[in-house]
mmCIF file with all atom_site columns, C-alpha atoms in Angstrom:
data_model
loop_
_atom_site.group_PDB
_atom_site.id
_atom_site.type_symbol
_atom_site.label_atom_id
_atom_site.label_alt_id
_atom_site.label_comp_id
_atom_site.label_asym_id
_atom_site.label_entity_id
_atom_site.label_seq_id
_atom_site.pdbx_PDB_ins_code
_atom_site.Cartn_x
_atom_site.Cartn_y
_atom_site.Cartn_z
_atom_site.occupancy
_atom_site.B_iso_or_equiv
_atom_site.pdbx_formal_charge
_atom_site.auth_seq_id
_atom_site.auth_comp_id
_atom_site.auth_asym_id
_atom_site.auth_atom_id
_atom_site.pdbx_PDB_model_num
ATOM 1   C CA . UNK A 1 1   ? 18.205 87.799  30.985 1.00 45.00 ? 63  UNK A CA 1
ATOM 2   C CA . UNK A 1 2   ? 14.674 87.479  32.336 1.00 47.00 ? 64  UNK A CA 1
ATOM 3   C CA . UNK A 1 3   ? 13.780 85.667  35.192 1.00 52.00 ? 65  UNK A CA 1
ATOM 4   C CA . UNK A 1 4   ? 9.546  84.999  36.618 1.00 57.00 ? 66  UNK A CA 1
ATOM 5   C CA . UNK A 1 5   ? 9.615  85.941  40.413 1.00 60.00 ? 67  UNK A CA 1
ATOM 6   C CA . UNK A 1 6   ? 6.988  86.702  42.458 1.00 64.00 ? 68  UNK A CA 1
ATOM 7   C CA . UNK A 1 7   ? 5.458  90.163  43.126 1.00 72.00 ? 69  UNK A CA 1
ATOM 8   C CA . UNK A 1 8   ? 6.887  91.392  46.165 1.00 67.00 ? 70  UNK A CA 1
ATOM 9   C CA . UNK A 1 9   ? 4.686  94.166  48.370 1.00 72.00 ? 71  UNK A CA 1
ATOM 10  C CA . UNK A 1 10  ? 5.407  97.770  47.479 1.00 70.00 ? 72  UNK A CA 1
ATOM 11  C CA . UNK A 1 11  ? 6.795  100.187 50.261 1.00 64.00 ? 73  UNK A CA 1
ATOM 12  C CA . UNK A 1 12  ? 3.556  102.004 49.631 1.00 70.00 ? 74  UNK A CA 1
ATOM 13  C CA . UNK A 1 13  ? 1.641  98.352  50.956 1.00 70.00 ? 75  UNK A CA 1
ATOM 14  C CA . UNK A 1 14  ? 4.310  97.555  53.286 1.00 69.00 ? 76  UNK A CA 1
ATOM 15  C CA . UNK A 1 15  ? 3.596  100.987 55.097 1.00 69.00 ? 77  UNK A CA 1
ATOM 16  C CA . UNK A 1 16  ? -0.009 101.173 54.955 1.00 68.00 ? 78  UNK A CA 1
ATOM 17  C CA . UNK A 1 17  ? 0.329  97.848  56.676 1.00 69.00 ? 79  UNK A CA 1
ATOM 18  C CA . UNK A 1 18  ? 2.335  99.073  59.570 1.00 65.00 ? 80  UNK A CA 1
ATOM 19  C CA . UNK A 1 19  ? 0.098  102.520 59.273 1.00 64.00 ? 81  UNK A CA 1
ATOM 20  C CA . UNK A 1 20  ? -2.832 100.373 60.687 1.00 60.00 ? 82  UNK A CA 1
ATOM 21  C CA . UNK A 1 21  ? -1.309 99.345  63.009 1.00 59.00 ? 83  UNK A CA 1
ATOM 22  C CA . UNK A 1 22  ? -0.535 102.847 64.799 1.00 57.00 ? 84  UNK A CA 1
ATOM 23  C CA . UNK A 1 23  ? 3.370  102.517 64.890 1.00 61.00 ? 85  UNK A CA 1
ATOM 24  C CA . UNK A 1 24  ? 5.329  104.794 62.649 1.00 60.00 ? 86  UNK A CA 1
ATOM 25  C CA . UNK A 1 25  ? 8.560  102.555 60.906 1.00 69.00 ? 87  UNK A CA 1
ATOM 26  C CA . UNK A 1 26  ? 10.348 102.978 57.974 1.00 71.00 ? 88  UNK A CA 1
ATOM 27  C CA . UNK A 1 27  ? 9.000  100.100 55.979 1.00 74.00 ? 89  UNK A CA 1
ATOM 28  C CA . UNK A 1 28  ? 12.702 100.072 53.608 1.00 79.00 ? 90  UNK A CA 1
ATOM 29  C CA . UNK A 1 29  ? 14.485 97.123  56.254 1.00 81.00 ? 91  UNK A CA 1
ATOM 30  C CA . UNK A 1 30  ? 11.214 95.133  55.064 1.00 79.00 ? 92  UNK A CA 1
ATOM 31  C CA . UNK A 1 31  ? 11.530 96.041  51.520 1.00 82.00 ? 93  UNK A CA 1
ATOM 32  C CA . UNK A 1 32  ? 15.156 95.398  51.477 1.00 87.00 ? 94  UNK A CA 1
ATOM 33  C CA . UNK A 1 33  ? 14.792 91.744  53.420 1.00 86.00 ? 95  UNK A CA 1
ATOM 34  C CA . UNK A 1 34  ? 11.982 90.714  50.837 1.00 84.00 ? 96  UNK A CA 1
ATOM 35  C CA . UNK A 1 35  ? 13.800 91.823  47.976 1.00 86.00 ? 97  UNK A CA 1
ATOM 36  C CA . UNK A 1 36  ? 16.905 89.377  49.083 1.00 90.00 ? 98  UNK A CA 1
ATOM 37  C CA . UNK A 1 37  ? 14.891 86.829  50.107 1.00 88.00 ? 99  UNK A CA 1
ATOM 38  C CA . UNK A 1 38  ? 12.992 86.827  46.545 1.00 86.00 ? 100 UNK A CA 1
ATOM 39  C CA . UNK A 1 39  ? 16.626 87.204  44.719 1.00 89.00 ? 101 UNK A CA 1
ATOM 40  C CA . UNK A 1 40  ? 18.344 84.486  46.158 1.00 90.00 ? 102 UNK A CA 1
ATOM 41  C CA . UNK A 1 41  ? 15.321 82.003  45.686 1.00 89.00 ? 103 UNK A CA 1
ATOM 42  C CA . UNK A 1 42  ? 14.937 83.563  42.191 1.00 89.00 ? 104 UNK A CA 1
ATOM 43  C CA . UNK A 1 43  ? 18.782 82.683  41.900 1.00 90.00 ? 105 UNK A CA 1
ATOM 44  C CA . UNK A 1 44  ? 18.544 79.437  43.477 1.00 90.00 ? 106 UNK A CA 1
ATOM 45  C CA . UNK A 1 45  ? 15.780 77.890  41.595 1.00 89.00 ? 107 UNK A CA 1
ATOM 46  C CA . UNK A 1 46  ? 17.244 78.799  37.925 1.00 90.00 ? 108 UNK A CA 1
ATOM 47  C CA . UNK A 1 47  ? 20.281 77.541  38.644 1.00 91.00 ? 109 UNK A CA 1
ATOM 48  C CA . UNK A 1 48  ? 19.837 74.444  40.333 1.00 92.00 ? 110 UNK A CA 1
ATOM 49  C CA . UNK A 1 49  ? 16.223 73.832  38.133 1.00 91.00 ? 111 UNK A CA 1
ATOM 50  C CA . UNK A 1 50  ? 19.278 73.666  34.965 1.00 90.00 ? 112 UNK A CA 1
ATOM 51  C CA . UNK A 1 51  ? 21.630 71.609  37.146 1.00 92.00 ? 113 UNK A CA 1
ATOM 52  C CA . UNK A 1 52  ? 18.509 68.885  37.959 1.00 93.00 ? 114 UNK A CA 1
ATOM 53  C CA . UNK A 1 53  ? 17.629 69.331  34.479 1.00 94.00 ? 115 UNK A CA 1
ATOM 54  C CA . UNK A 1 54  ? 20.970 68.355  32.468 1.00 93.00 ? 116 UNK A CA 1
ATOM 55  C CA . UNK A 1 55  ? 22.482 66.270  35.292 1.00 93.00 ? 117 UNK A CA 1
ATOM 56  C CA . UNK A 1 56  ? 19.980 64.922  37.764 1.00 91.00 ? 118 UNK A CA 1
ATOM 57  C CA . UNK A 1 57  ? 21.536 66.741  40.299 1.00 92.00 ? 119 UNK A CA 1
ATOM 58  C CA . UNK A 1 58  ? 19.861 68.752  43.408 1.00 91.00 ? 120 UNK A CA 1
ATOM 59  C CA . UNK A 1 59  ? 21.165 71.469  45.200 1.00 90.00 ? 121 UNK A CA 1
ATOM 60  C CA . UNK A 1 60  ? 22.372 69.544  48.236 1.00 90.00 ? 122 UNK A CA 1
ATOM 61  C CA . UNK A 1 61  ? 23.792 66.546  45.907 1.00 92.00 ? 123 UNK A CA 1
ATOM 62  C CA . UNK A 1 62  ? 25.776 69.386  43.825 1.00 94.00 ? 124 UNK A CA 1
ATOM 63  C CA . UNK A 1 63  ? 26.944 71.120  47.117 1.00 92.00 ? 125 UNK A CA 1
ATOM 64  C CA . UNK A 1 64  ? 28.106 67.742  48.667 1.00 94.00 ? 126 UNK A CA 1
ATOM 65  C CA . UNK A 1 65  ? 29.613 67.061  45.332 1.00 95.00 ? 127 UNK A CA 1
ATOM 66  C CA . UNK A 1 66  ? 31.507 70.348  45.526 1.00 94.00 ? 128 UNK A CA 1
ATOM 67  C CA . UNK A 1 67  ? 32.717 70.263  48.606 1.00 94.00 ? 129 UNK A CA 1
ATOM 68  C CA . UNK A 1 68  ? 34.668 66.767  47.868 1.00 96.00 ? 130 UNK A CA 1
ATOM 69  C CA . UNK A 1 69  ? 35.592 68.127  44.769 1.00 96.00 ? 131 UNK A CA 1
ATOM 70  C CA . UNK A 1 70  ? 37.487 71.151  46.430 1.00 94.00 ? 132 UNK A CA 1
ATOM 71  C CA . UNK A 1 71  ? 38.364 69.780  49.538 1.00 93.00 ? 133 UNK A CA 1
ATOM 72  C CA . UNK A 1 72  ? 38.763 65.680  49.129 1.00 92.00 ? 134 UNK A CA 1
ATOM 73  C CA . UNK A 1 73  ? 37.828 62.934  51.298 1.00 92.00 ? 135 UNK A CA 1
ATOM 74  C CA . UNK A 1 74  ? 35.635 64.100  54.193 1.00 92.00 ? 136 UNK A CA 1
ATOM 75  C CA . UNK A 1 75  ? 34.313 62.081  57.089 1.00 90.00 ? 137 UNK A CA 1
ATOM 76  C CA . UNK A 1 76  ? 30.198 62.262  56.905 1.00 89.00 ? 138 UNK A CA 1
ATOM 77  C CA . UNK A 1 77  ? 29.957 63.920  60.408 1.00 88.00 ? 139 UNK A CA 1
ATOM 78  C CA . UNK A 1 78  ? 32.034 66.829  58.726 1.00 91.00 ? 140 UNK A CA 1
ATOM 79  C CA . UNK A 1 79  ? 30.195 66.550  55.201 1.00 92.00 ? 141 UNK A CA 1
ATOM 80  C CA . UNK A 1 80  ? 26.661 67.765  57.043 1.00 91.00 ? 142 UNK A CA 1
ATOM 81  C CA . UNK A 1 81  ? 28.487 70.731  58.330 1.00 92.00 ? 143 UNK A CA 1
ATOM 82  C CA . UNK A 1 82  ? 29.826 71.954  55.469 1.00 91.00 ? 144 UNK A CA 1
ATOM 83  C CA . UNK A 1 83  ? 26.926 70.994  53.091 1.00 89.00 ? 145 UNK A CA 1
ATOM 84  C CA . UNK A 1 84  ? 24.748 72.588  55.995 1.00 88.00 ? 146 UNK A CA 1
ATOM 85  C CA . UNK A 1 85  ? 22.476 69.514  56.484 1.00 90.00 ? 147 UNK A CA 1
ATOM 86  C CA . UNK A 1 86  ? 22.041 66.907  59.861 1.00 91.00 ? 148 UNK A CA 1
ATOM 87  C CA . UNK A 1 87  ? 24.300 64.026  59.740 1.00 89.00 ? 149 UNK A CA 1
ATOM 88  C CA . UNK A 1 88  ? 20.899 61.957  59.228 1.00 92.00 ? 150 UNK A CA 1
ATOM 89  C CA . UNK A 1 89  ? 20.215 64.065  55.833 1.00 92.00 ? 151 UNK A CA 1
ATOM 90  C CA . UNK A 1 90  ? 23.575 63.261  54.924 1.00 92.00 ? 152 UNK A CA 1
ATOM 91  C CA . UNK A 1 91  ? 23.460 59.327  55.630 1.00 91.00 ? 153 UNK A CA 1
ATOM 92  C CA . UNK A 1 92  ? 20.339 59.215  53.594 1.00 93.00 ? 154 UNK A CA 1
ATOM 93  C CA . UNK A 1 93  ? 22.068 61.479  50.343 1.00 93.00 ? 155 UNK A CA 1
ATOM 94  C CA . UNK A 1 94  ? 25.049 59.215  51.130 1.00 93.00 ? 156 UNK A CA 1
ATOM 95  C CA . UNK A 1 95  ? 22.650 56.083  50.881 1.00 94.00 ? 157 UNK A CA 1
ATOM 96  C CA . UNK A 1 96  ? 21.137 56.945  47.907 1.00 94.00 ? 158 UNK A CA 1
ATOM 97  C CA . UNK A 1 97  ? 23.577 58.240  45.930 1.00 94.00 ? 159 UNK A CA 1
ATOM 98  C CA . UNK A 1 98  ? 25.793 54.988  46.874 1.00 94.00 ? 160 UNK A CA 1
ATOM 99  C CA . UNK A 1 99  ? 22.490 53.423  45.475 1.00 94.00 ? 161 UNK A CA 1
ATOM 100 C CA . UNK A 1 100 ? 22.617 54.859  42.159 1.00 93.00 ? 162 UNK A CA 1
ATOM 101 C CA . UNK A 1 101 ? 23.813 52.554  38.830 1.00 94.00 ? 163 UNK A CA 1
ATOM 102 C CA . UNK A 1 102 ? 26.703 55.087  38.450 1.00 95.00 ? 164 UNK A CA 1
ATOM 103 C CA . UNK A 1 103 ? 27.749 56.219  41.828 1.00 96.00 ? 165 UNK A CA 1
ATOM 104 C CA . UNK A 1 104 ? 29.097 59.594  42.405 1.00 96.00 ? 166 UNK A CA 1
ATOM 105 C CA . UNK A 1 105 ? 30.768 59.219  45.188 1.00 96.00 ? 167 UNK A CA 1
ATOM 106 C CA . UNK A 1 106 ? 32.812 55.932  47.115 1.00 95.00 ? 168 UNK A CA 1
ATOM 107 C CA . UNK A 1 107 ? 32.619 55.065  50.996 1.00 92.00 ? 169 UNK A CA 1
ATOM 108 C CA . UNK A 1 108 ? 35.559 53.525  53.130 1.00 89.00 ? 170 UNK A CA 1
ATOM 109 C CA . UNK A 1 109 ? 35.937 53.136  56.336 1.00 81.00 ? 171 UNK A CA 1
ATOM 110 C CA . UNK A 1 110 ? 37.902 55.515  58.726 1.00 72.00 ? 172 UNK A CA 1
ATOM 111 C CA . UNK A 1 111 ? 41.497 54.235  59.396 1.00 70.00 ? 173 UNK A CA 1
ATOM 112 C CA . UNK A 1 112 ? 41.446 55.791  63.108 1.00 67.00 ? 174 UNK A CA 1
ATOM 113 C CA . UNK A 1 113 ? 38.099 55.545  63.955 1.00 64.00 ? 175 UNK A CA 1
ATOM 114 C CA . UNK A 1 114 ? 36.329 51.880  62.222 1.00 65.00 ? 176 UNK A CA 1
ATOM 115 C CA . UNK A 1 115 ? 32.775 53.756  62.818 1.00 68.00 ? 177 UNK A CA 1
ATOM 116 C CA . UNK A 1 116 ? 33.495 56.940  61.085 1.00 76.00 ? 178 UNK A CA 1
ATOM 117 C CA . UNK A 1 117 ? 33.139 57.005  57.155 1.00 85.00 ? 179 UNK A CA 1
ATOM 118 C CA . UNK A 1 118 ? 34.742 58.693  54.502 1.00 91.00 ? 180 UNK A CA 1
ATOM 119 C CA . UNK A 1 119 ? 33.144 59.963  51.754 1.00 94.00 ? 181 UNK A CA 1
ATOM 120 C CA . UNK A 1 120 ? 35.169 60.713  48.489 1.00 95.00 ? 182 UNK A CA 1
ATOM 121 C CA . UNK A 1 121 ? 34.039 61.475  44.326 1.00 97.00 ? 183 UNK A CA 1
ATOM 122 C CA . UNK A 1 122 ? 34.085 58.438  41.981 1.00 96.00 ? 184 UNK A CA 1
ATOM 123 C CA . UNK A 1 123 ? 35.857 58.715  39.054 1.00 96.00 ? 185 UNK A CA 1
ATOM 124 C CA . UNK A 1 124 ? 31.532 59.511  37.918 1.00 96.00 ? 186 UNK A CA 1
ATOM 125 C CA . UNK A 1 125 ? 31.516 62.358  40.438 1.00 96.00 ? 187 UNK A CA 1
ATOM 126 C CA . UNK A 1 126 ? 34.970 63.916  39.290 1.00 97.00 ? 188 UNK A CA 1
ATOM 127 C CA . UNK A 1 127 ? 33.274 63.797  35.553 1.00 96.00 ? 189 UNK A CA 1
ATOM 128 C CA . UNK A 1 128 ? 30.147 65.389  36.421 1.00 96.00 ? 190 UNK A CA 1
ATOM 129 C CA . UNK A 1 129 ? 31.852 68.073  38.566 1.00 96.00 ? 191 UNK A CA 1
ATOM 130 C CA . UNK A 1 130 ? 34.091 68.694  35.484 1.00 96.00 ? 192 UNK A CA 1
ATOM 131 C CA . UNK A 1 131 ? 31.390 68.605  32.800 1.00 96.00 ? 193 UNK A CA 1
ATOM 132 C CA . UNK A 1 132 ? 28.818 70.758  35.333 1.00 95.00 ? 194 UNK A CA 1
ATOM 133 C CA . UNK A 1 133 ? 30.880 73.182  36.793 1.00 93.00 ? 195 UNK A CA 1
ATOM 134 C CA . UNK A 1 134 ? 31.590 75.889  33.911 1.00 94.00 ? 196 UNK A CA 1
ATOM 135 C CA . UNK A 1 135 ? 28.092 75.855  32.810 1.00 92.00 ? 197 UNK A CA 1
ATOM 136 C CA . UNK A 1 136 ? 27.033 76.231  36.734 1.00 92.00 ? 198 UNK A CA 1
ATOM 137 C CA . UNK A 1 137 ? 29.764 79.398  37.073 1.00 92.00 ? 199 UNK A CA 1
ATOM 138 C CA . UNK A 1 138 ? 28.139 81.009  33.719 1.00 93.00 ? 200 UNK A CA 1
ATOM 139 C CA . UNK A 1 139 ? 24.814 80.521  35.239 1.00 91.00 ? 201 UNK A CA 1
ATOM 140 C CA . UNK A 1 140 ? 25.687 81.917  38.539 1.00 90.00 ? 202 UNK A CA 1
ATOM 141 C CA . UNK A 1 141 ? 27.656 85.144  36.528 1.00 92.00 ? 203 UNK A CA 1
ATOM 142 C CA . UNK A 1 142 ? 24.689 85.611  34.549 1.00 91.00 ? 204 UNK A CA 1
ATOM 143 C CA . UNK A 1 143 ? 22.923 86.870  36.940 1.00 90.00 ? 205 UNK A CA 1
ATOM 144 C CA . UNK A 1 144 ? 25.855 88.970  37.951 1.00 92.00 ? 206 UNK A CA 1
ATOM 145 C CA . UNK A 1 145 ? 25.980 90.595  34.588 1.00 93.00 ? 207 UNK A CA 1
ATOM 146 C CA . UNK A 1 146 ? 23.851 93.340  35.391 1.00 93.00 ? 208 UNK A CA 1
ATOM 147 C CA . UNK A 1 147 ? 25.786 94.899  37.449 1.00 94.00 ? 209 UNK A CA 1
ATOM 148 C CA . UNK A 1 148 ? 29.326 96.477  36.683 1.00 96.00 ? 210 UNK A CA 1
ATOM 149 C CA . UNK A 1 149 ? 32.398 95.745  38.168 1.00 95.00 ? 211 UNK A CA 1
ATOM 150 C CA . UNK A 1 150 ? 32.124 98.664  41.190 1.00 97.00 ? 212 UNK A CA 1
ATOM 151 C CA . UNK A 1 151 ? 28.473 97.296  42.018 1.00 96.00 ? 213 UNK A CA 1
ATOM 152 C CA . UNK A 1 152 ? 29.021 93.671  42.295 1.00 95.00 ? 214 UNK A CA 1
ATOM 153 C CA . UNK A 1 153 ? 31.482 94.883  44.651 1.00 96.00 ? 215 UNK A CA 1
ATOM 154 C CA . UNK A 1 154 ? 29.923 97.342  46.382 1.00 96.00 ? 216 UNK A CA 1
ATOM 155 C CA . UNK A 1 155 ? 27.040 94.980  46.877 1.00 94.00 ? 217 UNK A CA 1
ATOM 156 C CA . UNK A 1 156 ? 29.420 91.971  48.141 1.00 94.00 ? 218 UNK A CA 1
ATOM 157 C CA . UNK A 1 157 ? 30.393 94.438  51.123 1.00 94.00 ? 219 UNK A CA 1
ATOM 158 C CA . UNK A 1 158 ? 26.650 95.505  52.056 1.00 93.00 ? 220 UNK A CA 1
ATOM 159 C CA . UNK A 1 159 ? 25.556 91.692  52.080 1.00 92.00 ? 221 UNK A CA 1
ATOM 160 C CA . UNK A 1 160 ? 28.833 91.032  54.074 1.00 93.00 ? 222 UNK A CA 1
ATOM 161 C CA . UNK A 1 161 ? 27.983 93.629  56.907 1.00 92.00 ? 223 UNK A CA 1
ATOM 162 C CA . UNK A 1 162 ? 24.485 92.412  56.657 1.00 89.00 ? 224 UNK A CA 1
ATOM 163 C CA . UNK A 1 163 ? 26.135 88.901  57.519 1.00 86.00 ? 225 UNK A CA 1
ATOM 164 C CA . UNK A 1 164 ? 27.884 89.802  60.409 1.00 86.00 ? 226 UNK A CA 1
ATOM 165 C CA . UNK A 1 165 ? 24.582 91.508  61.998 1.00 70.00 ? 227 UNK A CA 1
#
């Protein structure tokens, strides 16, 4: 597959860059940074560009809708964290999409706590997940594709210590 990105800096710019400025660095941390950086928005905007595109779904509705699909009924409070948005982001993409002619998700009330909410897929949300999620995996694993088995691999560990920096 072929994908538009950006045109990143060469190493050759990068270190005539930091050349000016007197202090001798080995411009490949740079390169390496930018070249993730530019992947995973590459990544990220093909794949959820298709999801918006055949489902009217963004990335944070699709991740919210993901996490109650694997995990079930969530109170809000725990919904931000694990979507990685504030609780106010999540009371407004709560809001709307309890707003929306078909809703995707449903709303009760906390039996402990009357103030906290719990947020669970309609019967809408559990068919979208269904119908979306192969295509979204085959998107994602296209990208994989171009790199064997021992790669993928070998690059999950590097991003991994990278991670734990």
């Amino acid at each position: 597959m072929s994908y538009n990105s950006r045109t990143l800096p060469s190493r050759e710019a990068l270190a005539r860059v930091h050349k000016s400025s007197h202090h001798a660095i080995d411009v490949s941390g740079a390169d390496l940074v930018l070249n993730l950086i530019t992947t995973a928005d590459l990544i990220r905007a093909n794949i959820y560009t298709q999801l918006a595109k055949d489902y009217d779904v963004s990335e944070g509705k699709f991740a919210l809708l993901m996490w109650l699909y694997s995990e079930g009924e969530t109170c809000t409070s725990e919904l931000a964290q694990k979507v990685g948005v504030t609780s106010a982001t999540i009371s407004v993409m709560v809001k709307r999409m309890l707003a929306a002619p078909e809703p995707l998700i449903c709303m009760s009330k906390s039996g402990n706590d009357g103030r906290s909410r719990l947020i669970t897929l309609s019967e809408a949300g559990v068919r979208l997940i269904q119908k979306a999620l192969p295509q979204h995996i085959e998107a994602v694993q296209a990208f994989a594709d171009v790199l064997n088995a021992e790669e993928r691999e070998s690059l999950i560990s590097m991003l991994r210590k990278l991670l734990r920096k």
